[in-house]
């Protein structure tokens, strides 16, 4: 009943029968109704505009002040942001996270390998591997240490993914703004085995490749005999085949990420072109509903 909202809105006279007036002339009644409808559509009434787009419910045409809603939403986001920072810096949360990480990490597999290498070196005479099992002259204790260190490199690659993508790119808005949309999309598409494989190969090139003392044994400075230069497999970690494997891991991760990014952009654009009209209809319905709701609140 629009009379409750608009005091000066015209009210149509009811007809005795559908399509029939008092004199029984159908054409005249239809013409009168059409004329009244035209007068109603041409008349500008106060409060008839949609408040969210054109103004408030008083009809003044001034934009609706929605800064309070935006301020409240910003305060809620800031509270969540600081709460997340407090949770991260909480010492109990740090200890619990480290425990969960250790339980689900590859450290549980690396530690037995290091123990086995120690037993082989000190209690089994540091035997050599069977013929043609591994290339070179490295002993079994060095190979066990090598596989244990590779598991540590794998865990370091997984930790790098968590810190870079989960903690920085996904958690902090300024990082994604600094990187830009294309680089951010590329980073997100690398999550999973592409990032882990590429970072694993990169960490190996930095920490487990070459002829240096640190690359041969990370604990060479301790002076322990098992980590001395006499028990070395430098021929393995300095070989061309090992270098090719590491470079292949980096290139494979990069190319897989590039493929995922291209496919995501391509199919994303196709889905956008396909559903843009439906999306526009849904957004228009949402805007209309919100405007009607705001109008009802302002008119109470």
PDB file of C-alpha atoms in Angstrom:
ATOM      1  CA  UNK A   1       0.000   0.000   0.000  1.00  0.00           C
ATOM      2  CA  UNK A   2       1.926   2.967  -1.297  1.00  0.00           C
ATOM      3  CA  UNK A   3      -0.443   5.437   0.440  1.00  0.00           C
ATOM      4  CA  UNK A   4       1.336   4.627   3.719  1.00  0.00           C
ATOM      5  CA  UNK A   5       4.648   5.783   2.224  1.00  0.00           C
ATOM      6  CA  UNK A   6       3.710   8.540  -0.200  1.00  0.00           C
ATOM      7  CA  UNK A   7       0.995  10.951   1.005  1.00  0.00           C
ATOM      8  CA  UNK A   8       0.599  12.692  -2.336  1.00  0.00           C
ATOM      9  CA  UNK A   9       0.496   9.566  -4.499  1.00  0.00           C
ATOM     10  CA  UNK A  10      -2.622   9.378  -6.707  1.00  0.00           C
ATOM     11  CA  UNK A  11      -5.030   6.513  -6.072  1.00  0.00           C
ATOM     12  CA  UNK A  12      -6.717   4.903  -9.029  1.00  0.00           C
ATOM     13  CA  UNK A  13     -10.460   4.573  -8.983  1.00  0.00           C
ATOM     14  CA  UNK A  14     -11.626   1.011  -8.900  1.00  0.00           C
ATOM     15  CA  UNK A  15     -13.656  -0.271 -11.800  1.00  0.00           C
ATOM     16  CA  UNK A  16     -16.884  -2.168 -11.232  1.00  0.00           C
ATOM     17  CA  UNK A  17     -15.727  -5.076 -13.363  1.00  0.00           C
ATOM     18  CA  UNK A  18     -12.475  -5.945 -15.064  1.00  0.00           C
ATOM     19  CA  UNK A  19     -12.399  -3.866 -18.263  1.00  0.00           C
ATOM     20  CA  UNK A  20     -15.858  -2.262 -17.514  1.00  0.00           C
ATOM     21  CA  UNK A  21     -16.649   1.203 -16.136  1.00  0.00           C
ATOM     22  CA  UNK A  22     -19.825   2.763 -14.772  1.00  0.00           C
ATOM     23  CA  UNK A  23     -21.192   3.392 -18.248  1.00  0.00           C
ATOM     24  CA  UNK A  24     -20.152  -0.039 -19.522  1.00  0.00           C
ATOM     25  CA  UNK A  25     -17.791   1.451 -22.149  1.00  0.00           C
ATOM     26  CA  UNK A  26     -14.671  -0.691 -22.178  1.00  0.00           C
ATOM     27  CA  UNK A  27     -12.576   1.487 -24.535  1.00  0.00           C
ATOM     28  CA  UNK A  28     -13.199   4.669 -22.585  1.00  0.00           C
ATOM     29  CA  UNK A  29     -12.284   3.001 -19.309  1.00  0.00           C
ATOM     30  CA  UNK A  30      -9.048   1.638 -20.750  1.00  0.00           C
ATOM     31  CA  UNK A  31      -8.123   5.063 -22.119  1.00  0.00           C
ATOM     32  CA  UNK A  32      -8.785   6.678 -18.748  1.00  0.00           C
ATOM     33  CA  UNK A  33      -6.655   4.069 -16.950  1.00  0.00           C
ATOM     34  CA  UNK A  34      -3.833   4.501 -19.465  1.00  0.00           C
ATOM     35  CA  UNK A  35      -3.927   8.291 -19.033  1.00  0.00           C
ATOM     36  CA  UNK A  36      -3.828   7.993 -15.258  1.00  0.00           C
ATOM     37  CA  UNK A  37      -0.883   5.604 -15.480  1.00  0.00           C
ATOM     38  CA  UNK A  38       1.029   8.038 -17.706  1.00  0.00           C
ATOM     39  CA  UNK A  39       0.397  10.847 -15.232  1.00  0.00           C
ATOM     40  CA  UNK A  40       1.645   8.628 -12.429  1.00  0.00           C
ATOM     41  CA  UNK A  41       4.848   7.645 -14.277  1.00  0.00           C
ATOM     42  CA  UNK A  42       5.615  11.269 -15.247  1.00  0.00           C
ATOM     43  CA  UNK A  43       5.126  12.556 -11.713  1.00  0.00           C
ATOM     44  CA  UNK A  44       8.294  12.789  -9.582  1.00  0.00           C
ATOM     45  CA  UNK A  45       7.553  11.890  -5.990  1.00  0.00           C
ATOM     46  CA  UNK A  46       9.878  12.321  -3.026  1.00  0.00           C
ATOM     47  CA  UNK A  47      11.654   9.259  -1.636  1.00  0.00           C
ATOM     48  CA  UNK A  48      11.168   7.397  -4.923  1.00  0.00           C
ATOM     49  CA  UNK A  49      14.845   7.166  -5.738  1.00  0.00           C
ATOM     50  CA  UNK A  50      16.937   4.230  -4.620  1.00  0.00           C
ATOM     51  CA  UNK A  51      18.892   5.366  -1.582  1.00  0.00           C
ATOM     52  CA  UNK A  52      22.128   3.466  -2.128  1.00  0.00           C
ATOM     53  CA  UNK A  53      22.586   4.842  -5.635  1.00  0.00           C
ATOM     54  CA  UNK A  54      20.898   8.241  -5.671  1.00  0.00           C
ATOM     55  CA  UNK A  55      20.433   9.494  -2.107  1.00  0.00           C
ATOM     56  CA  UNK A  56      18.768   9.031   1.216  1.00  0.00           C
ATOM     57  CA  UNK A  57      15.116   8.426   1.954  1.00  0.00           C
ATOM     58  CA  UNK A  58      14.378  12.104   2.634  1.00  0.00           C
ATOM     59  CA  UNK A  59      14.470  12.843  -1.051  1.00  0.00           C
ATOM     60  CA  UNK A  60      17.228  15.439  -0.717  1.00  0.00           C
ATOM     61  CA  UNK A  61      19.404  13.600  -3.206  1.00  0.00           C
ATOM     62  CA  UNK A  62      22.457  13.655  -0.980  1.00  0.00           C
ATOM     63  CA  UNK A  63      24.550  10.461  -1.119  1.00  0.00           C
ATOM     64  CA  UNK A  64      23.912   7.917   1.584  1.00  0.00           C
ATOM     65  CA  UNK A  65      26.609   7.982   4.232  1.00  0.00           C
ATOM     66  CA  UNK A  66      28.012   4.486   4.434  1.00  0.00           C
ATOM     67  CA  UNK A  67      31.387   5.425   5.947  1.00  0.00           C
ATOM     68  CA  UNK A  68      30.312   3.995   9.308  1.00  0.00           C
ATOM     69  CA  UNK A  69      29.803   0.568   7.742  1.00  0.00           C
ATOM     70  CA  UNK A  70      33.172   0.732   6.047  1.00  0.00           C
ATOM     71  CA  UNK A  71      34.834   1.889   9.259  1.00  0.00           C
ATOM     72  CA  UNK A  72      33.292  -0.980  11.213  1.00  0.00           C
ATOM     73  CA  UNK A  73      34.433  -3.520   8.610  1.00  0.00           C
ATOM     74  CA  UNK A  74      37.946  -2.035   8.653  1.00  0.00           C
ATOM     75  CA  UNK A  75      38.079  -2.274  12.452  1.00  0.00           C
ATOM     76  CA  UNK A  76      37.002  -5.926  12.327  1.00  0.00           C
ATOM     77  CA  UNK A  77      39.712  -6.725   9.767  1.00  0.00           C
ATOM     78  CA  UNK A  78      42.334  -4.903  11.825  1.00  0.00           C
ATOM     79  CA  UNK A  79      41.334  -6.829  14.946  1.00  0.00           C
ATOM     80  CA  UNK A  80      41.633 -10.113  13.058  1.00  0.00           C
ATOM     81  CA  UNK A  81      45.016  -9.046  11.685  1.00  0.00           C
ATOM     82  CA  UNK A  82      46.443  -8.188  15.110  1.00  0.00           C
ATOM     83  CA  UNK A  83      44.915 -11.333  16.598  1.00  0.00           C
ATOM     84  CA  UNK A  84      46.699 -13.384  13.956  1.00  0.00           C
ATOM     85  CA  UNK A  85      49.981 -11.637  14.790  1.00  0.00           C
ATOM     86  CA  UNK A  86      49.499 -12.271  18.527  1.00  0.00           C
ATOM     87  CA  UNK A  87      48.750 -15.926  17.830  1.00  0.00           C
ATOM     88  CA  UNK A  88      51.907 -16.238  15.752  1.00  0.00           C
ATOM     89  CA  UNK A  89      54.099 -14.598  18.426  1.00  0.00           C
ATOM     90  CA  UNK A  90      52.576 -16.572  21.274  1.00  0.00           C
ATOM     91  CA  UNK A  91      55.376 -18.797  22.706  1.00  0.00           C
ATOM     92  CA  UNK A  92      53.002 -21.649  23.486  1.00  0.00           C
ATOM     93  CA  UNK A  93      51.657 -21.503  19.950  1.00  0.00           C
ATOM     94  CA  UNK A  94      55.218 -21.503  18.603  1.00  0.00           C
ATOM     95  CA  UNK A  95      56.141 -24.586  20.627  1.00  0.00           C
ATOM     96  CA  UNK A  96      52.961 -26.364  19.584  1.00  0.00           C
ATOM     97  CA  UNK A  97      53.565 -25.479  15.925  1.00  0.00           C
ATOM     98  CA  UNK A  98      57.148 -26.743  16.110  1.00  0.00           C
ATOM     99  CA  UNK A  99      55.963 -29.985  17.660  1.00  0.00           C
ATOM    100  CA  UNK A 100      53.321 -30.470  14.973  1.00  0.00           C
ATOM    101  CA  UNK A 101      55.881 -29.662  12.301  1.00  0.00           C
ATOM    102  CA  UNK A 102      58.352 -32.165  13.711  1.00  0.00           C
ATOM    103  CA  UNK A 103      55.756 -34.928  13.889  1.00  0.00           C
ATOM    104  CA  UNK A 104      54.698 -34.447  10.266  1.00  0.00           C
ATOM    105  CA  UNK A 105      58.125 -33.576   8.845  1.00  0.00           C
ATOM    106  CA  UNK A 106      60.736 -35.678   7.115  1.00  0.00           C
ATOM    107  CA  UNK A 107      62.993 -35.271  10.167  1.00  0.00           C
ATOM    108  CA  UNK A 108      61.560 -38.526  11.497  1.00  0.00           C
ATOM    109  CA  UNK A 109      63.048 -40.242   8.458  1.00  0.00           C
ATOM    110  CA  UNK A 110      66.326 -38.311   8.394  1.00  0.00           C
ATOM    111  CA  UNK A 111      67.289 -39.020  12.005  1.00  0.00           C
ATOM    112  CA  UNK A 112      67.328 -42.840  11.571  1.00  0.00           C
ATOM    113  CA  UNK A 113      69.527 -42.412   8.494  1.00  0.00           C
ATOM    114  CA  UNK A 114      72.048 -40.358  10.448  1.00  0.00           C
ATOM    115  CA  UNK A 115      72.022 -42.965  13.236  1.00  0.00           C
ATOM    116  CA  UNK A 116      72.535 -45.765  10.707  1.00  0.00           C
ATOM    117  CA  UNK A 117      75.474 -43.882   9.160  1.00  0.00           C
ATOM    118  CA  UNK A 118      77.031 -43.487  12.610  1.00  0.00           C
ATOM    119  CA  UNK A 119      76.625 -47.202  13.334  1.00  0.00           C
ATOM    120  CA  UNK A 120      78.089 -48.222   9.968  1.00  0.00           C
ATOM    121  CA  UNK A 121      81.103 -45.970  10.408  1.00  0.00           C
ATOM    122  CA  UNK A 122      82.008 -46.730  14.005  1.00  0.00           C
ATOM    123  CA  UNK A 123      80.723 -50.244  14.604  1.00  0.00           C
ATOM    124  CA  UNK A 124      80.712 -51.952  11.180  1.00  0.00           C
ATOM    125  CA  UNK A 125      84.060 -50.854   9.802  1.00  0.00           C
ATOM    126  CA  UNK A 126      82.629 -48.252   7.410  1.00  0.00           C
ATOM    127  CA  UNK A 127      81.880 -50.767   4.645  1.00  0.00           C
ATOM    128  CA  UNK A 128      81.667 -49.922   0.966  1.00  0.00           C
ATOM    129  CA  UNK A 129      78.421 -50.419  -0.954  1.00  0.00           C
ATOM    130  CA  UNK A 130      77.995 -53.492  -3.113  1.00  0.00           C
ATOM    131  CA  UNK A 131      79.551 -53.352  -6.532  1.00  0.00           C
ATOM    132  CA  UNK A 132      77.694 -51.273  -9.126  1.00  0.00           C
ATOM    133  CA  UNK A 133      75.097 -50.163  -6.563  1.00  0.00           C
ATOM    134  CA  UNK A 134      76.289 -46.530  -6.403  1.00  0.00           C
ATOM    135  CA  UNK A 135      78.792 -44.685  -8.593  1.00  0.00           C
ATOM    136  CA  UNK A 136      82.121 -43.585  -7.181  1.00  0.00           C
ATOM    137  CA  UNK A 137      84.004 -44.789  -4.138  1.00  0.00           C
ATOM    138  CA  UNK A 138      81.909 -43.236  -1.363  1.00  0.00           C
ATOM    139  CA  UNK A 139      81.215 -45.427   1.653  1.00  0.00           C
ATOM    140  CA  UNK A 140      77.811 -46.515   2.883  1.00  0.00           C
ATOM    141  CA  UNK A 141      78.023 -44.190   5.875  1.00  0.00           C
ATOM    142  CA  UNK A 142      78.440 -41.201   3.526  1.00  0.00           C
ATOM    143  CA  UNK A 143      75.489 -42.339   1.406  1.00  0.00           C
ATOM    144  CA  UNK A 144      73.260 -42.620   4.469  1.00  0.00           C
ATOM    145  CA  UNK A 145      74.336 -39.138   5.518  1.00  0.00           C
ATOM    146  CA  UNK A 146      73.703 -37.906   1.981  1.00  0.00           C
ATOM    147  CA  UNK A 147      70.148 -39.280   1.871  1.00  0.00           C
ATOM    148  CA  UNK A 148      69.477 -37.853   5.339  1.00  0.00           C
ATOM    149  CA  UNK A 149      70.664 -34.433   4.209  1.00  0.00           C
ATOM    150  CA  UNK A 150      68.470 -34.686   1.127  1.00  0.00           C
ATOM    151  CA  UNK A 151      65.466 -35.227   3.382  1.00  0.00           C
ATOM    152  CA  UNK A 152      66.502 -32.124   5.329  1.00  0.00           C
ATOM    153  CA  UNK A 153      66.637 -30.200   2.043  1.00  0.00           C
ATOM    154  CA  UNK A 154      63.156 -31.468   1.222  1.00  0.00           C
ATOM    155  CA  UNK A 155      61.877 -30.252   4.579  1.00  0.00           C
ATOM    156  CA  UNK A 156      63.605 -26.913   4.041  1.00  0.00           C
ATOM    157  CA  UNK A 157      61.828 -26.605   0.683  1.00  0.00           C
ATOM    158  CA  UNK A 158      58.469 -27.317   2.330  1.00  0.00           C
ATOM    159  CA  UNK A 159      59.211 -24.759   5.027  1.00  0.00           C
ATOM    160  CA  UNK A 160      60.117 -22.225   2.344  1.00  0.00           C
ATOM    161  CA  UNK A 161      56.750 -22.771   0.701  1.00  0.00           C
ATOM    162  CA  UNK A 162      54.935 -22.263   3.998  1.00  0.00           C
ATOM    163  CA  UNK A 163      56.832 -19.078   4.855  1.00  0.00           C
ATOM    164  CA  UNK A 164      56.773 -17.464   1.421  1.00  0.00           C
ATOM    165  CA  UNK A 165      53.314 -18.388   0.124  1.00  0.00           C
ATOM    166  CA  UNK A 166      51.191 -19.141   3.191  1.00  0.00           C
ATOM    167  CA  UNK A 167      52.701 -16.573   5.568  1.00  0.00           C
ATOM    168  CA  UNK A 168      53.586 -13.718   3.208  1.00  0.00           C
ATOM    169  CA  UNK A 169      51.665 -13.874  -0.068  1.00  0.00           C
ATOM    170  CA  UNK A 170      48.379 -15.131   1.377  1.00  0.00           C
ATOM    171  CA  UNK A 171      48.483 -13.456   4.790  1.00  0.00           C
ATOM    172  CA  UNK A 172      49.841  -9.958   4.146  1.00  0.00           C
ATOM    173  CA  UNK A 173      48.081  -7.705   1.695  1.00  0.00           C
ATOM    174  CA  UNK A 174      51.032  -5.384   1.143  1.00  0.00           C
ATOM    175  CA  UNK A 175      53.117  -8.301  -0.184  1.00  0.00           C
ATOM    176  CA  UNK A 176      50.590  -9.095  -2.927  1.00  0.00           C
ATOM    177  CA  UNK A 177      50.298  -5.379  -3.708  1.00  0.00           C
ATOM    178  CA  UNK A 178      54.083  -5.096  -3.980  1.00  0.00           C
ATOM    179  CA  UNK A 179      54.383  -8.174  -6.199  1.00  0.00           C
ATOM    180  CA  UNK A 180      51.481  -7.228  -8.441  1.00  0.00           C
ATOM    181  CA  UNK A 181      48.621  -9.385  -9.722  1.00  0.00           C
ATOM    182  CA  UNK A 182      50.636 -11.390 -12.251  1.00  0.00           C
ATOM    183  CA  UNK A 183      53.475 -12.345  -9.924  1.00  0.00           C
ATOM    184  CA  UNK A 184      50.996 -13.083  -7.131  1.00  0.00           C
ATOM    185  CA  UNK A 185      49.011 -15.378  -9.431  1.00  0.00           C
ATOM    186  CA  UNK A 186      52.238 -17.100 -10.469  1.00  0.00           C
ATOM    187  CA  UNK A 187      53.217 -17.661  -6.832  1.00  0.00           C
ATOM    188  CA  UNK A 188      49.813 -19.061  -5.922  1.00  0.00           C
ATOM    189  CA  UNK A 189      49.841 -21.453  -8.856  1.00  0.00           C
ATOM    190  CA  UNK A 190      53.280 -22.717  -7.823  1.00  0.00           C
ATOM    191  CA  UNK A 191      52.000 -23.993  -4.484  1.00  0.00           C
ATOM    192  CA  UNK A 192      52.411 -27.734  -4.211  1.00  0.00           C
ATOM    193  CA  UNK A 193      54.947 -29.949  -5.876  1.00  0.00           C
ATOM    194  CA  UNK A 194      56.169 -27.299  -8.407  1.00  0.00           C
ATOM    195  CA  UNK A 195      57.351 -24.951  -5.664  1.00  0.00           C
ATOM    196  CA  UNK A 196      58.727 -27.777  -3.517  1.00  0.00           C
ATOM    197  CA  UNK A 197      60.636 -29.336  -6.435  1.00  0.00           C
ATOM    198  CA  UNK A 198      62.106 -26.020  -7.600  1.00  0.00           C
ATOM    199  CA  UNK A 199      63.080 -24.870  -4.109  1.00  0.00           C
ATOM    200  CA  UNK A 200      64.484 -28.324  -3.280  1.00  0.00           C
ATOM    201  CA  UNK A 201      66.766 -28.144  -6.297  1.00  0.00           C
ATOM    202  CA  UNK A 202      67.726 -24.554  -5.456  1.00  0.00           C
ATOM    203  CA  UNK A 203      68.600 -25.352  -1.830  1.00  0.00           C
ATOM    204  CA  UNK A 204      70.636 -28.341  -3.012  1.00  0.00           C
ATOM    205  CA  UNK A 205      72.612 -26.113  -5.362  1.00  0.00           C
ATOM    206  CA  UNK A 206      73.373 -23.759  -2.494  1.00  0.00           C
ATOM    207  CA  UNK A 207      74.059 -26.208   0.348  1.00  0.00           C
ATOM    208  CA  UNK A 208      74.709 -29.667  -1.127  1.00  0.00           C
ATOM    209  CA  UNK A 209      76.569 -29.181  -4.378  1.00  0.00           C
ATOM    210  CA  UNK A 210      80.240 -28.662  -5.163  1.00  0.00           C
ATOM    211  CA  UNK A 211      83.699 -29.513  -3.813  1.00  0.00           C
ATOM    212  CA  UNK A 212      83.692 -27.312  -0.725  1.00  0.00           C
ATOM    213  CA  UNK A 213      84.202 -28.668   2.777  1.00  0.00           C
ATOM    214  CA  UNK A 214      80.752 -27.518   3.862  1.00  0.00           C
ATOM    215  CA  UNK A 215      79.101 -29.233   0.894  1.00  0.00           C
ATOM    216  CA  UNK A 216      80.944 -32.496   1.578  1.00  0.00           C
ATOM    217  CA  UNK A 217      80.099 -32.494   5.294  1.00  0.00           C
ATOM    218  CA  UNK A 218      78.019 -29.841   7.026  1.00  0.00           C
ATOM    219  CA  UNK A 219      79.663 -30.667  10.376  1.00  0.00           C
ATOM    220  CA  UNK A 220      83.254 -30.696   9.146  1.00  0.00           C
ATOM    221  CA  UNK A 221      84.230 -28.009  11.696  1.00  0.00           C
ATOM    222  CA  UNK A 222      83.420 -30.322  14.620  1.00  0.00           C
ATOM    223  CA  UNK A 223      86.474 -32.472  13.931  1.00  0.00           C
ATOM    224  CA  UNK A 224      84.449 -35.705  14.260  1.00  0.00           C
ATOM    225  CA  UNK A 225      86.026 -38.471  12.231  1.00  0.00           C
ATOM    226  CA  UNK A 226      82.849 -39.451  10.392  1.00  0.00           C
ATOM    227  CA  UNK A 227      82.645 -35.914   9.012  1.00  0.00           C
ATOM    228  CA  UNK A 228      86.301 -35.705   7.984  1.00  0.00           C
ATOM    229  CA  UNK A 229      87.524 -35.333   4.446  1.00  0.00           C
ATOM    230  CA  UNK A 230      88.584 -38.978   4.334  1.00  0.00           C
ATOM    231  CA  UNK A 231      84.947 -40.086   4.349  1.00  0.00           C
ATOM    232  CA  UNK A 232      83.842 -38.005   1.404  1.00  0.00           C
ATOM    233  CA  UNK A 233      81.679 -38.377  -1.664  1.00  0.00           C
ATOM    234  CA  UNK A 234      82.622 -35.128  -3.346  1.00  0.00           C
ATOM    235  CA  UNK A 235      82.744 -36.851  -6.712  1.00  0.00           C
ATOM    236  CA  UNK A 236      78.977 -37.400  -6.475  1.00  0.00           C
ATOM    237  CA  UNK A 237      77.872 -33.913  -5.425  1.00  0.00           C
ATOM    238  CA  UNK A 238      80.249 -32.262  -7.909  1.00  0.00           C
ATOM    239  CA  UNK A 239      79.369 -34.434 -10.902  1.00  0.00           C
ATOM    240  CA  UNK A 240      77.651 -33.118 -14.025  1.00  0.00           C
ATOM    241  CA  UNK A 241      74.800 -35.609 -13.732  1.00  0.00           C
ATOM    242  CA  UNK A 242      73.978 -34.404 -10.234  1.00  0.00           C
ATOM    243  CA  UNK A 243      74.002 -30.815 -11.485  1.00  0.00           C
ATOM    244  CA  UNK A 244      71.665 -31.717 -14.346  1.00  0.00           C
ATOM    245  CA  UNK A 245      69.244 -33.383 -11.937  1.00  0.00           C
ATOM    246  CA  UNK A 246      69.083 -30.289  -9.741  1.00  0.00           C
ATOM    247  CA  UNK A 247      68.618 -27.956 -12.701  1.00  0.00           C
ATOM    248  CA  UNK A 248      65.911 -30.247 -14.063  1.00  0.00           C
ATOM    249  CA  UNK A 249      64.023 -30.016 -10.769  1.00  0.00           C
ATOM    250  CA  UNK A 250      64.115 -26.200 -10.888  1.00  0.00           C
ATOM    251  CA  UNK A 251      63.085 -26.009 -14.539  1.00  0.00           C
ATOM    252  CA  UNK A 252      60.300 -28.575 -14.091  1.00  0.00           C
ATOM    253  CA  UNK A 253      58.834 -26.634 -11.172  1.00  0.00           C
ATOM    254  CA  UNK A 254      59.008 -23.355 -13.086  1.00  0.00           C
ATOM    255  CA  UNK A 255      57.442 -24.762 -16.251  1.00  0.00           C
ATOM    256  CA  UNK A 256      54.668 -26.509 -14.315  1.00  0.00           C
ATOM    257  CA  UNK A 257      53.857 -23.244 -12.539  1.00  0.00           C
ATOM    258  CA  UNK A 258      53.875 -21.347 -15.826  1.00  0.00           C
ATOM    259  CA  UNK A 259      51.511 -23.893 -17.376  1.00  0.00           C
ATOM    260  CA  UNK A 260      49.127 -23.722 -14.414  1.00  0.00           C
ATOM    261  CA  UNK A 261      49.129 -19.921 -14.548  1.00  0.00           C
ATOM    262  CA  UNK A 262      48.371 -19.813 -18.278  1.00  0.00           C
ATOM    263  CA  UNK A 263      45.569 -22.377 -17.969  1.00  0.00           C
ATOM    264  CA  UNK A 264      44.072 -20.561 -14.986  1.00  0.00           C
ATOM    265  CA  UNK A 265      44.006 -17.248 -16.841  1.00  0.00           C
ATOM    266  CA  UNK A 266      42.644 -18.821 -20.019  1.00  0.00           C
ATOM    267  CA  UNK A 267      39.819 -20.783 -18.424  1.00  0.00           C
ATOM    268  CA  UNK A 268      39.141 -17.964 -15.984  1.00  0.00           C
ATOM    269  CA  UNK A 269      38.534 -15.569 -18.865  1.00  0.00           C
ATOM    270  CA  UNK A 270      36.317 -18.091 -20.625  1.00  0.00           C
ATOM    271  CA  UNK A 271      34.239 -18.644 -17.497  1.00  0.00           C
ATOM    272  CA  UNK A 272      33.986 -14.882 -17.020  1.00  0.00           C
ATOM    273  CA  UNK A 273      32.799 -14.365 -20.595  1.00  0.00           C
ATOM    274  CA  UNK A 274      30.338 -17.229 -20.233  1.00  0.00           C
ATOM    275  CA  UNK A 275      28.785 -16.222 -16.926  1.00  0.00           C
ATOM    276  CA  UNK A 276      29.170 -12.448 -16.999  1.00  0.00           C
ATOM    277  CA  UNK A 277      25.526 -11.863 -17.943  1.00  0.00           C
ATOM    278  CA  UNK A 278      24.291 -14.114 -15.135  1.00  0.00           C
ATOM    279  CA  UNK A 279      26.678 -12.409 -12.756  1.00  0.00           C
ATOM    280  CA  UNK A 280      25.364  -8.994 -13.764  1.00  0.00           C
ATOM    281  CA  UNK A 281      21.795 -10.124 -13.137  1.00  0.00           C
ATOM    282  CA  UNK A 282      22.744 -11.483  -9.703  1.00  0.00           C
ATOM    283  CA  UNK A 283      24.600  -8.296  -8.782  1.00  0.00           C
ATOM    284  CA  UNK A 284      21.686  -6.159  -9.933  1.00  0.00           C
ATOM    285  CA  UNK A 285      19.325  -8.231  -7.812  1.00  0.00           C
ATOM    286  CA  UNK A 286      21.616  -7.851  -4.813  1.00  0.00           C
ATOM    287  CA  UNK A 287      21.820  -4.084  -5.299  1.00  0.00           C
ATOM    288  CA  UNK A 288      18.055  -3.816  -5.655  1.00  0.00           C
ATOM    289  CA  UNK A 289      17.423  -5.866  -2.528  1.00  0.00           C
ATOM    290  CA  UNK A 290      19.920  -3.851  -0.503  1.00  0.00           C
ATOM    291  CA  UNK A 291      18.412  -0.585  -1.705  1.00  0.00           C
ATOM    292  CA  UNK A 292      14.892  -1.677  -0.867  1.00  0.00           C
ATOM    293  CA  UNK A 293      16.035  -2.789   2.567  1.00  0.00           C
ATOM    294  CA  UNK A 294      17.780   0.542   3.167  1.00  0.00           C
ATOM    295  CA  UNK A 295      14.704   2.421   1.973  1.00  0.00           C
ATOM    296  CA  UNK A 296      12.472   0.495   4.364  1.00  0.00           C
ATOM    297  CA  UNK A 297      14.812   1.275   7.257  1.00  0.00           C
ATOM    298  CA  UNK A 298      14.909   4.990   6.473  1.00  0.00           C
ATOM    299  CA  UNK A 299      11.143   5.285   6.080  1.00  0.00           C
ATOM    300  CA  UNK A 300      10.327   3.737   9.448  1.00  0.00           C
TER     301      UNK A 300
END
